PDB file of C-alpha atoms in Angstrom:
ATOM      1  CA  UNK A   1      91.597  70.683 113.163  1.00  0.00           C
ATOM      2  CA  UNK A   2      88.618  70.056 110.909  1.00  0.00           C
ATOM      3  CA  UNK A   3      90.276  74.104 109.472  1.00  0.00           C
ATOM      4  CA  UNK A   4      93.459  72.562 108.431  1.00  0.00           C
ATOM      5  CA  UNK A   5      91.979  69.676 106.453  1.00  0.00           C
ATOM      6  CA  UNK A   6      89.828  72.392 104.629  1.00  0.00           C
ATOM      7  CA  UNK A   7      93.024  74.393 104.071  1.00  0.00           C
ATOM      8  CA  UNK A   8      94.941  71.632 102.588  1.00  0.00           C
ATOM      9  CA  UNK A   9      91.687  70.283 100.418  1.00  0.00           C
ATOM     10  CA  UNK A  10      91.342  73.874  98.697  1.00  0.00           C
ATOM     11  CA  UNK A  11      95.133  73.695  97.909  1.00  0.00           C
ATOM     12  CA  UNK A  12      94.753  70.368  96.525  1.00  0.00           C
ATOM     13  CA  UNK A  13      92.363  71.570  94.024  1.00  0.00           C
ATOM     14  CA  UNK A  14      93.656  75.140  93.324  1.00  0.00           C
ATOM     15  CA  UNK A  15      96.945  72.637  93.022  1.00  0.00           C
ATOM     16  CA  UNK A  16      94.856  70.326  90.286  1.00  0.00           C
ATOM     17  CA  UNK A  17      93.297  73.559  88.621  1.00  0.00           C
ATOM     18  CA  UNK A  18      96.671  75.054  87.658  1.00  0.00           C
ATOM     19  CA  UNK A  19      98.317  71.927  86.394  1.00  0.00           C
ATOM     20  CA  UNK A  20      94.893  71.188  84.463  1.00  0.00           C
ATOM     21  CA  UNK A  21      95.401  74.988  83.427  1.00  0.00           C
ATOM     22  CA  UNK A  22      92.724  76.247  84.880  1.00  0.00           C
ATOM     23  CA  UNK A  23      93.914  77.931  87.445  1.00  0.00           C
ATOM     24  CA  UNK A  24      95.526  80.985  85.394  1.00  0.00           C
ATOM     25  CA  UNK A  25      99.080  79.412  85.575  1.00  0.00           C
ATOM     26  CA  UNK A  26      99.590  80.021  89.146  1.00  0.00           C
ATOM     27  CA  UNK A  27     101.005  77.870  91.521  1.00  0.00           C
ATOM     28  CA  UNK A  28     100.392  76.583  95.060  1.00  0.00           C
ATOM     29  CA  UNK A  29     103.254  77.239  96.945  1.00  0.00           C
ATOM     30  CA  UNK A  30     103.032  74.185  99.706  1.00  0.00           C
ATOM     31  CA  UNK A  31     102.784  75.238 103.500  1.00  0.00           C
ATOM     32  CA  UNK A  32     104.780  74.152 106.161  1.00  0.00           C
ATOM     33  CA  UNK A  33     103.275  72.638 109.258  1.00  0.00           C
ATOM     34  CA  UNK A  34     104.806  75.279 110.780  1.00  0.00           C
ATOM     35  CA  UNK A  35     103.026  77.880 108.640  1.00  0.00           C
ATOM     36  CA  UNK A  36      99.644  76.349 109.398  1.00  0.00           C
ATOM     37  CA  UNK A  37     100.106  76.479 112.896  1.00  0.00           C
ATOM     38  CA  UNK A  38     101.434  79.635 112.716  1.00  0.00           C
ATOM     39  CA  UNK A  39      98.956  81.039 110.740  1.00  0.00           C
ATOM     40  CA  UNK A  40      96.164  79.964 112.782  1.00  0.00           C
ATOM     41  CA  UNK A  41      97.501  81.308 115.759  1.00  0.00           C
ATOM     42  CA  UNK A  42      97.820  84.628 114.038  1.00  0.00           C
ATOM     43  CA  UNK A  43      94.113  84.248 113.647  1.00  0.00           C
ATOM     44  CA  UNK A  44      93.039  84.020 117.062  1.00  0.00           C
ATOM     45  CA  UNK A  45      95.199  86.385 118.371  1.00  0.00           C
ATOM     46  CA  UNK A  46      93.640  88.085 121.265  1.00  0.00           C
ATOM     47  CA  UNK A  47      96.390  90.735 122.261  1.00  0.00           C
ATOM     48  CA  UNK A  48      96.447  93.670 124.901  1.00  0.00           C
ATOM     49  CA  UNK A  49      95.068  96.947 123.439  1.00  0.00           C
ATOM     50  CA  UNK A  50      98.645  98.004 124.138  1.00  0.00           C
ATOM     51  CA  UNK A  51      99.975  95.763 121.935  1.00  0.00           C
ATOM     52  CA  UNK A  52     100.149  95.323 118.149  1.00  0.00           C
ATOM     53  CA  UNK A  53     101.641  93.347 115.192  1.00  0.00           C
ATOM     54  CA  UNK A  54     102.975  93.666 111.790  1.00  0.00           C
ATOM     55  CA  UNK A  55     104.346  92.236 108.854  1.00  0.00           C
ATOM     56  CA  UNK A  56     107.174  94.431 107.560  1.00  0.00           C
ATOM     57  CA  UNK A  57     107.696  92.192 104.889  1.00  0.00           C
ATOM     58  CA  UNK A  58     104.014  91.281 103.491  1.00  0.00           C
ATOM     59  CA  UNK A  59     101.572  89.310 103.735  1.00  0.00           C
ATOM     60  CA  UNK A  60     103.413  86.453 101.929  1.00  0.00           C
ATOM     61  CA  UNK A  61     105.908  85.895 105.176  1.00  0.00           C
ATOM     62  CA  UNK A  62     103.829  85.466 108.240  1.00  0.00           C
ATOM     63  CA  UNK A  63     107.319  83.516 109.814  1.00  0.00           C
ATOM     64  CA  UNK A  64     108.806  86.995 110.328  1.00  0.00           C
ATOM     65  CA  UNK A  65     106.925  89.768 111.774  1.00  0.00           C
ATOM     66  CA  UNK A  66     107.423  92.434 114.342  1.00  0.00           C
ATOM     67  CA  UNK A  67     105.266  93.219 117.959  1.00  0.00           C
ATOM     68  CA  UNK A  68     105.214  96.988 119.118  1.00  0.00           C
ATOM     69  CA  UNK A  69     104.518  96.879 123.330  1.00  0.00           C
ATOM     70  CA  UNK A  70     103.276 100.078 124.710  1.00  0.00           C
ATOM     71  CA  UNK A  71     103.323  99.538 128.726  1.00  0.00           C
ATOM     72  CA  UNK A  72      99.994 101.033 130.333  1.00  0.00           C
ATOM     73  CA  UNK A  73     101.664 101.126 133.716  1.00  0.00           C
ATOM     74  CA  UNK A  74     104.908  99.968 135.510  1.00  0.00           C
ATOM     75  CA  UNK A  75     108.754 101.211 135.226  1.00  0.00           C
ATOM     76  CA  UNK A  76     108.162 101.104 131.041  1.00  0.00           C
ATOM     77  CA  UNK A  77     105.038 103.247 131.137  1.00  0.00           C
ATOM     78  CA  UNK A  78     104.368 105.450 128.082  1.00  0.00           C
ATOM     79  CA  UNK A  79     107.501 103.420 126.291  1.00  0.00           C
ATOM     80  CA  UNK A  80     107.295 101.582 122.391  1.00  0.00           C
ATOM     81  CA  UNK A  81     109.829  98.513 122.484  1.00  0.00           C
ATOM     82  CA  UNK A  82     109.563  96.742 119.111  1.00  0.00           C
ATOM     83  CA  UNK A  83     110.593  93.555 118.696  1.00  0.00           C
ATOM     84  CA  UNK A  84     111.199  91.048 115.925  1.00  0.00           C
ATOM     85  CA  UNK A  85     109.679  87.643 115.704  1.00  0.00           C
ATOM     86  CA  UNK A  86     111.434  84.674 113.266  1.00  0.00           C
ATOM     87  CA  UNK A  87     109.700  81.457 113.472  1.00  0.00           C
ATOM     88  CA  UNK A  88     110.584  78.466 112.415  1.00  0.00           C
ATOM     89  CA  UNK A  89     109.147  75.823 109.648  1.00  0.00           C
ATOM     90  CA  UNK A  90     109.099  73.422 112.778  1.00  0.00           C
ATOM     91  CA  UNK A  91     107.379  75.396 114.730  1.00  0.00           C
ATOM     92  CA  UNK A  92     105.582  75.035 117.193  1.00  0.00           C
ATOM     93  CA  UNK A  93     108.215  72.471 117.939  1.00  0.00           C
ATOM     94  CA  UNK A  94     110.715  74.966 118.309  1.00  0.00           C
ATOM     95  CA  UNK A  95     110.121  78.015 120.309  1.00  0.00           C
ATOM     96  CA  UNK A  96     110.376  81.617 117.907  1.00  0.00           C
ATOM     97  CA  UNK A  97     113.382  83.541 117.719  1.00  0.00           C
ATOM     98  CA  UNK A  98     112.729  86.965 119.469  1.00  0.00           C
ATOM     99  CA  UNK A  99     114.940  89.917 119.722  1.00  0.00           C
ATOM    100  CA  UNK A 100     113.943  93.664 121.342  1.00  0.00           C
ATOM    101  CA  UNK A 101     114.608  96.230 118.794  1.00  0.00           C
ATOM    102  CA  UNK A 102     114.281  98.843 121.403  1.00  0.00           C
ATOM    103  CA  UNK A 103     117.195  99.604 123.002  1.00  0.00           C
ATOM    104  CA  UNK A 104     116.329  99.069 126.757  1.00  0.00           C
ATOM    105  CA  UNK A 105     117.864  99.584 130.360  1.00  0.00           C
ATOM    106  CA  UNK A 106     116.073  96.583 131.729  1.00  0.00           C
ATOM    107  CA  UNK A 107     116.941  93.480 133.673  1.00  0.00           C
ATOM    108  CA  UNK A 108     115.412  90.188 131.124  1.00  0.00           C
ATOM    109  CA  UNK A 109     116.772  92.400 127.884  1.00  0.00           C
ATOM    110  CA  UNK A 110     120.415  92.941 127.391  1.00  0.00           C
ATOM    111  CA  UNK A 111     121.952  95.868 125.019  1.00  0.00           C
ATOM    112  CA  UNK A 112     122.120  93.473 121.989  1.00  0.00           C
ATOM    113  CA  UNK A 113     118.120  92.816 122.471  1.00  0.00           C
ATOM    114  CA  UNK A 114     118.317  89.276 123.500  1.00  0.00           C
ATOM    115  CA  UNK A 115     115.452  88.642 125.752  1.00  0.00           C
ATOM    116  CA  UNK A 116     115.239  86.168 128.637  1.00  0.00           C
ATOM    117  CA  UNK A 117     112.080  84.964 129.080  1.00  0.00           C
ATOM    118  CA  UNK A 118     111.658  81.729 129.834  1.00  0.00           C
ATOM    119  CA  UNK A 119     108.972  80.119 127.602  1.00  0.00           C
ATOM    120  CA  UNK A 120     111.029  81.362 124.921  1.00  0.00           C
ATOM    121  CA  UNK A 121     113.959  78.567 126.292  1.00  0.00           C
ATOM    122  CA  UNK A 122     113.601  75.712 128.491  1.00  0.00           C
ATOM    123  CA  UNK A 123     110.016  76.007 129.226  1.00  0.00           C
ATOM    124  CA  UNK A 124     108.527  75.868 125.780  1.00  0.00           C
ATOM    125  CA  UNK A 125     106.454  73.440 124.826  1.00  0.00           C
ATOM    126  CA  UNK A 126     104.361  73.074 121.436  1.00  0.00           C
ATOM    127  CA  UNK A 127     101.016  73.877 123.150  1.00  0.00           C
ATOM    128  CA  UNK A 128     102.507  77.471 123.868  1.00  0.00           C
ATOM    129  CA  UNK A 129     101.494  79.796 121.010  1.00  0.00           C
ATOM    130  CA  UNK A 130     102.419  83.808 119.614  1.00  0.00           C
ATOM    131  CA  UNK A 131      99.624  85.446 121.829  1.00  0.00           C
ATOM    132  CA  UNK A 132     101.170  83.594 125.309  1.00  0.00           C
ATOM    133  CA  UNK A 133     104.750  84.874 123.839  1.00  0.00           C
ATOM    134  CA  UNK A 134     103.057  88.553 123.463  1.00  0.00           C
ATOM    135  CA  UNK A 135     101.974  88.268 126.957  1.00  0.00           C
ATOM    136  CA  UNK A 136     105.138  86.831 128.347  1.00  0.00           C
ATOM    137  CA  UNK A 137     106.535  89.785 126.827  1.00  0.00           C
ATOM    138  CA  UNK A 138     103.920  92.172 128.408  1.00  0.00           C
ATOM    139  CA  UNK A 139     104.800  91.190 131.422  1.00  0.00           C
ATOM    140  CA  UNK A 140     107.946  91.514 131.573  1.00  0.00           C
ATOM    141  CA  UNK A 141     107.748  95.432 131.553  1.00  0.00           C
ATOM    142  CA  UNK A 142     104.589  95.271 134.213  1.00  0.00           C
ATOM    143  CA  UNK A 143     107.072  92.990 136.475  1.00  0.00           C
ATOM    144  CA  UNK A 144     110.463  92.773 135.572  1.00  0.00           C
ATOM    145  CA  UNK A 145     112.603  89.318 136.479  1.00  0.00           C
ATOM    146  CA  UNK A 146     115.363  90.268 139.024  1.00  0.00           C
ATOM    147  CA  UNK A 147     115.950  86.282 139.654  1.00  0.00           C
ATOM    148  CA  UNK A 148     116.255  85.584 136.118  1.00  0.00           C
ATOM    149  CA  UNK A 149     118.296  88.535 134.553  1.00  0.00           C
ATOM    150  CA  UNK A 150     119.892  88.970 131.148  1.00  0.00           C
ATOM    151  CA  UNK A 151     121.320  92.855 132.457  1.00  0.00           C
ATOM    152  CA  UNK A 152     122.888  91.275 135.460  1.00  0.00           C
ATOM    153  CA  UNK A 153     123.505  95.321 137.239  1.00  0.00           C
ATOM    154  CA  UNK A 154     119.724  96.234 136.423  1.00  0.00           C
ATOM    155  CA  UNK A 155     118.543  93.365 138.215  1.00  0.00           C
ATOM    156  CA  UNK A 156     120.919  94.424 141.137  1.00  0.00           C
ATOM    157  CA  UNK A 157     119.680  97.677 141.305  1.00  0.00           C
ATOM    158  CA  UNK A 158     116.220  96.664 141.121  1.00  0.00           C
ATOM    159  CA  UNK A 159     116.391  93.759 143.727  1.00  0.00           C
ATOM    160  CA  UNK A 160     118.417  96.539 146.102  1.00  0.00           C
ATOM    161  CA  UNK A 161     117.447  99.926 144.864  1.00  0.00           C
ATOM    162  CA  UNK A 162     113.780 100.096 143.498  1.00  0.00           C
ATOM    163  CA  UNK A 163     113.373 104.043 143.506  1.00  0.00           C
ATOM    164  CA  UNK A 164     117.108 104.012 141.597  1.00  0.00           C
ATOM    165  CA  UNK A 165     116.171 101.086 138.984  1.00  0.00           C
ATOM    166  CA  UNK A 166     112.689 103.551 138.555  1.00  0.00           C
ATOM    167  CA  UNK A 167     114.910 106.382 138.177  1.00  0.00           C
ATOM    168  CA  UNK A 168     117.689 104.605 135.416  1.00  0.00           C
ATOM    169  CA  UNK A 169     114.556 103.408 133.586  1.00  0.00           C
ATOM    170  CA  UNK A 170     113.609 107.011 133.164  1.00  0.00           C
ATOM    171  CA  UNK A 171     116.881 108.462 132.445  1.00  0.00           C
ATOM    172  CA  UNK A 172     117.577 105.389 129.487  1.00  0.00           C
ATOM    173  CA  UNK A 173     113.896 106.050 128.342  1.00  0.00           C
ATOM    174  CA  UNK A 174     115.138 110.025 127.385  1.00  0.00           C
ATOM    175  CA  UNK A 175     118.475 108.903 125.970  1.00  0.00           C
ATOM    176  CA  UNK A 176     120.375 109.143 129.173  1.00  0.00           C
ATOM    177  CA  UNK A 177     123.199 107.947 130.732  1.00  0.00           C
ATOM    178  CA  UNK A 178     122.688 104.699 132.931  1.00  0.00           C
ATOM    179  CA  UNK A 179     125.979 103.755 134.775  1.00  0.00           C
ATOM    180  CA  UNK A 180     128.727 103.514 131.572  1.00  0.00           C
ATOM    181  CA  UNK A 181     126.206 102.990 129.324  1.00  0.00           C
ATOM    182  CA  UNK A 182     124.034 105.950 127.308  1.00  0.00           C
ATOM    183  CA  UNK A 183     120.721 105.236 125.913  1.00  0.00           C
ATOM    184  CA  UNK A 184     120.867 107.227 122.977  1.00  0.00           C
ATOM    185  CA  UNK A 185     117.644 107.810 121.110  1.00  0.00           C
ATOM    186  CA  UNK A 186     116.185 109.643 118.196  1.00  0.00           C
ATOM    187  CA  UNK A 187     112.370 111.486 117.808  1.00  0.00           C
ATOM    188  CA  UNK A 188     111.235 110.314 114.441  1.00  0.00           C
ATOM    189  CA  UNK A 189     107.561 110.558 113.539  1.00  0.00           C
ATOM    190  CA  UNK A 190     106.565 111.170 117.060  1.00  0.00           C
ATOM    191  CA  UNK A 191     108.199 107.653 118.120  1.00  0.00           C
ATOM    192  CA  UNK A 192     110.720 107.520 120.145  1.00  0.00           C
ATOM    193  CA  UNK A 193     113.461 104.921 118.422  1.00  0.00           C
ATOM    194  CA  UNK A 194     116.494 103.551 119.870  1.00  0.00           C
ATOM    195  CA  UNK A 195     119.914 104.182 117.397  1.00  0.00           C
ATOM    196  CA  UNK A 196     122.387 103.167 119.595  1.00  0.00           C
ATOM    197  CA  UNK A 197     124.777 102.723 123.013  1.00  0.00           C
ATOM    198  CA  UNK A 198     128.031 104.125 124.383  1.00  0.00           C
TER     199      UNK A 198
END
């Protein structure tokens, strides 16, 4: 706490300086709460070293940003899913938005990349922060949710079929098909990247 009072003191007085015109004619653009928060949960991240983050858009918009996931072991081993973070000014009142870039045969993700996880719904609360998202996220590709599924015919086949669900990851993973559906996917600077679905 005794960080965010010295955060807003310094842009008091960088705010004085500039209108005094000391302050080389910039201004202070004013933080949200949500911003502060945010940005001090950025700094104590403490992610898996299978896990990283970036800011496609600079260092100037911390409320969007994007979280690669490289699975060390499970059904997802040796896969990159991307996904997209958009946070709120109100956060942490209001849970981020997250979607899964990735194009994914798996049973908390459906084809559009809406992800079912449920700190990111009814279970969030404002003491929740980004790093227990990134984990939530982790682990859904170290245990997949049957009970809570998003991809309704993966969950099936992984509640009744394990081996098969192991074997559809696999085949979607290489740009198979998986049922109706094919996986399509691209090599592009030794990443694999999802482009699209039949």
């Amino acid at each position: 706490m005794i960080g965010l009072f010295k955060v807003k003191e310094k842009q008091r007085e960088q705010a004085q300086n500039a209108s005094r015109g000391g302050g080389g004619g910039a201004s202070v653009k004013k933080q949200s709460a949500g911003e502060l928060r945010l940005h001090k949960d950025i700094s104590e991240l403490n992610l898996p070293s299978s896990c990283t983050i970036s800011f496609p858009n600079g260092k100037d918009d911390l409320m969007n940003f994007e979280v690669s996931i490289k699975p060390d072991d499970g059904y997802y081993h040796n896969g990159t899913f991307a996904f997209t973070f958009q946070v709120s000014p109100v956060y942490p009142h209001e849970a981020p938005k997250v979607k899964c870039k990735t194009k994914v045969y798996h049973p908390n993700i459906d084809l559009e990349g809406n992800v079912c996880l449920n700190i990111l719904r009814e279970d969030w609360k404002p003491v929740l922060n980004i790093n227990t998202v990134i984990y939530g996220l982790f682990h859904l590709f170290t245990e997949p949710n049957s009970e809570d599924p998003l991809n309704h015919e993966a969950a099936q086949v992984l509640r009744d079929n394990p081996k098969l669900f192991e074997t559809n990851v696999r085949r979607a993973m290489t740009g198979g098909y998986v049922g109706l559906y094919c996986i399509c996917v691209v090599l592009l600077e030794s990443q694999w990247l999802s482009i699209y679905t039949i």
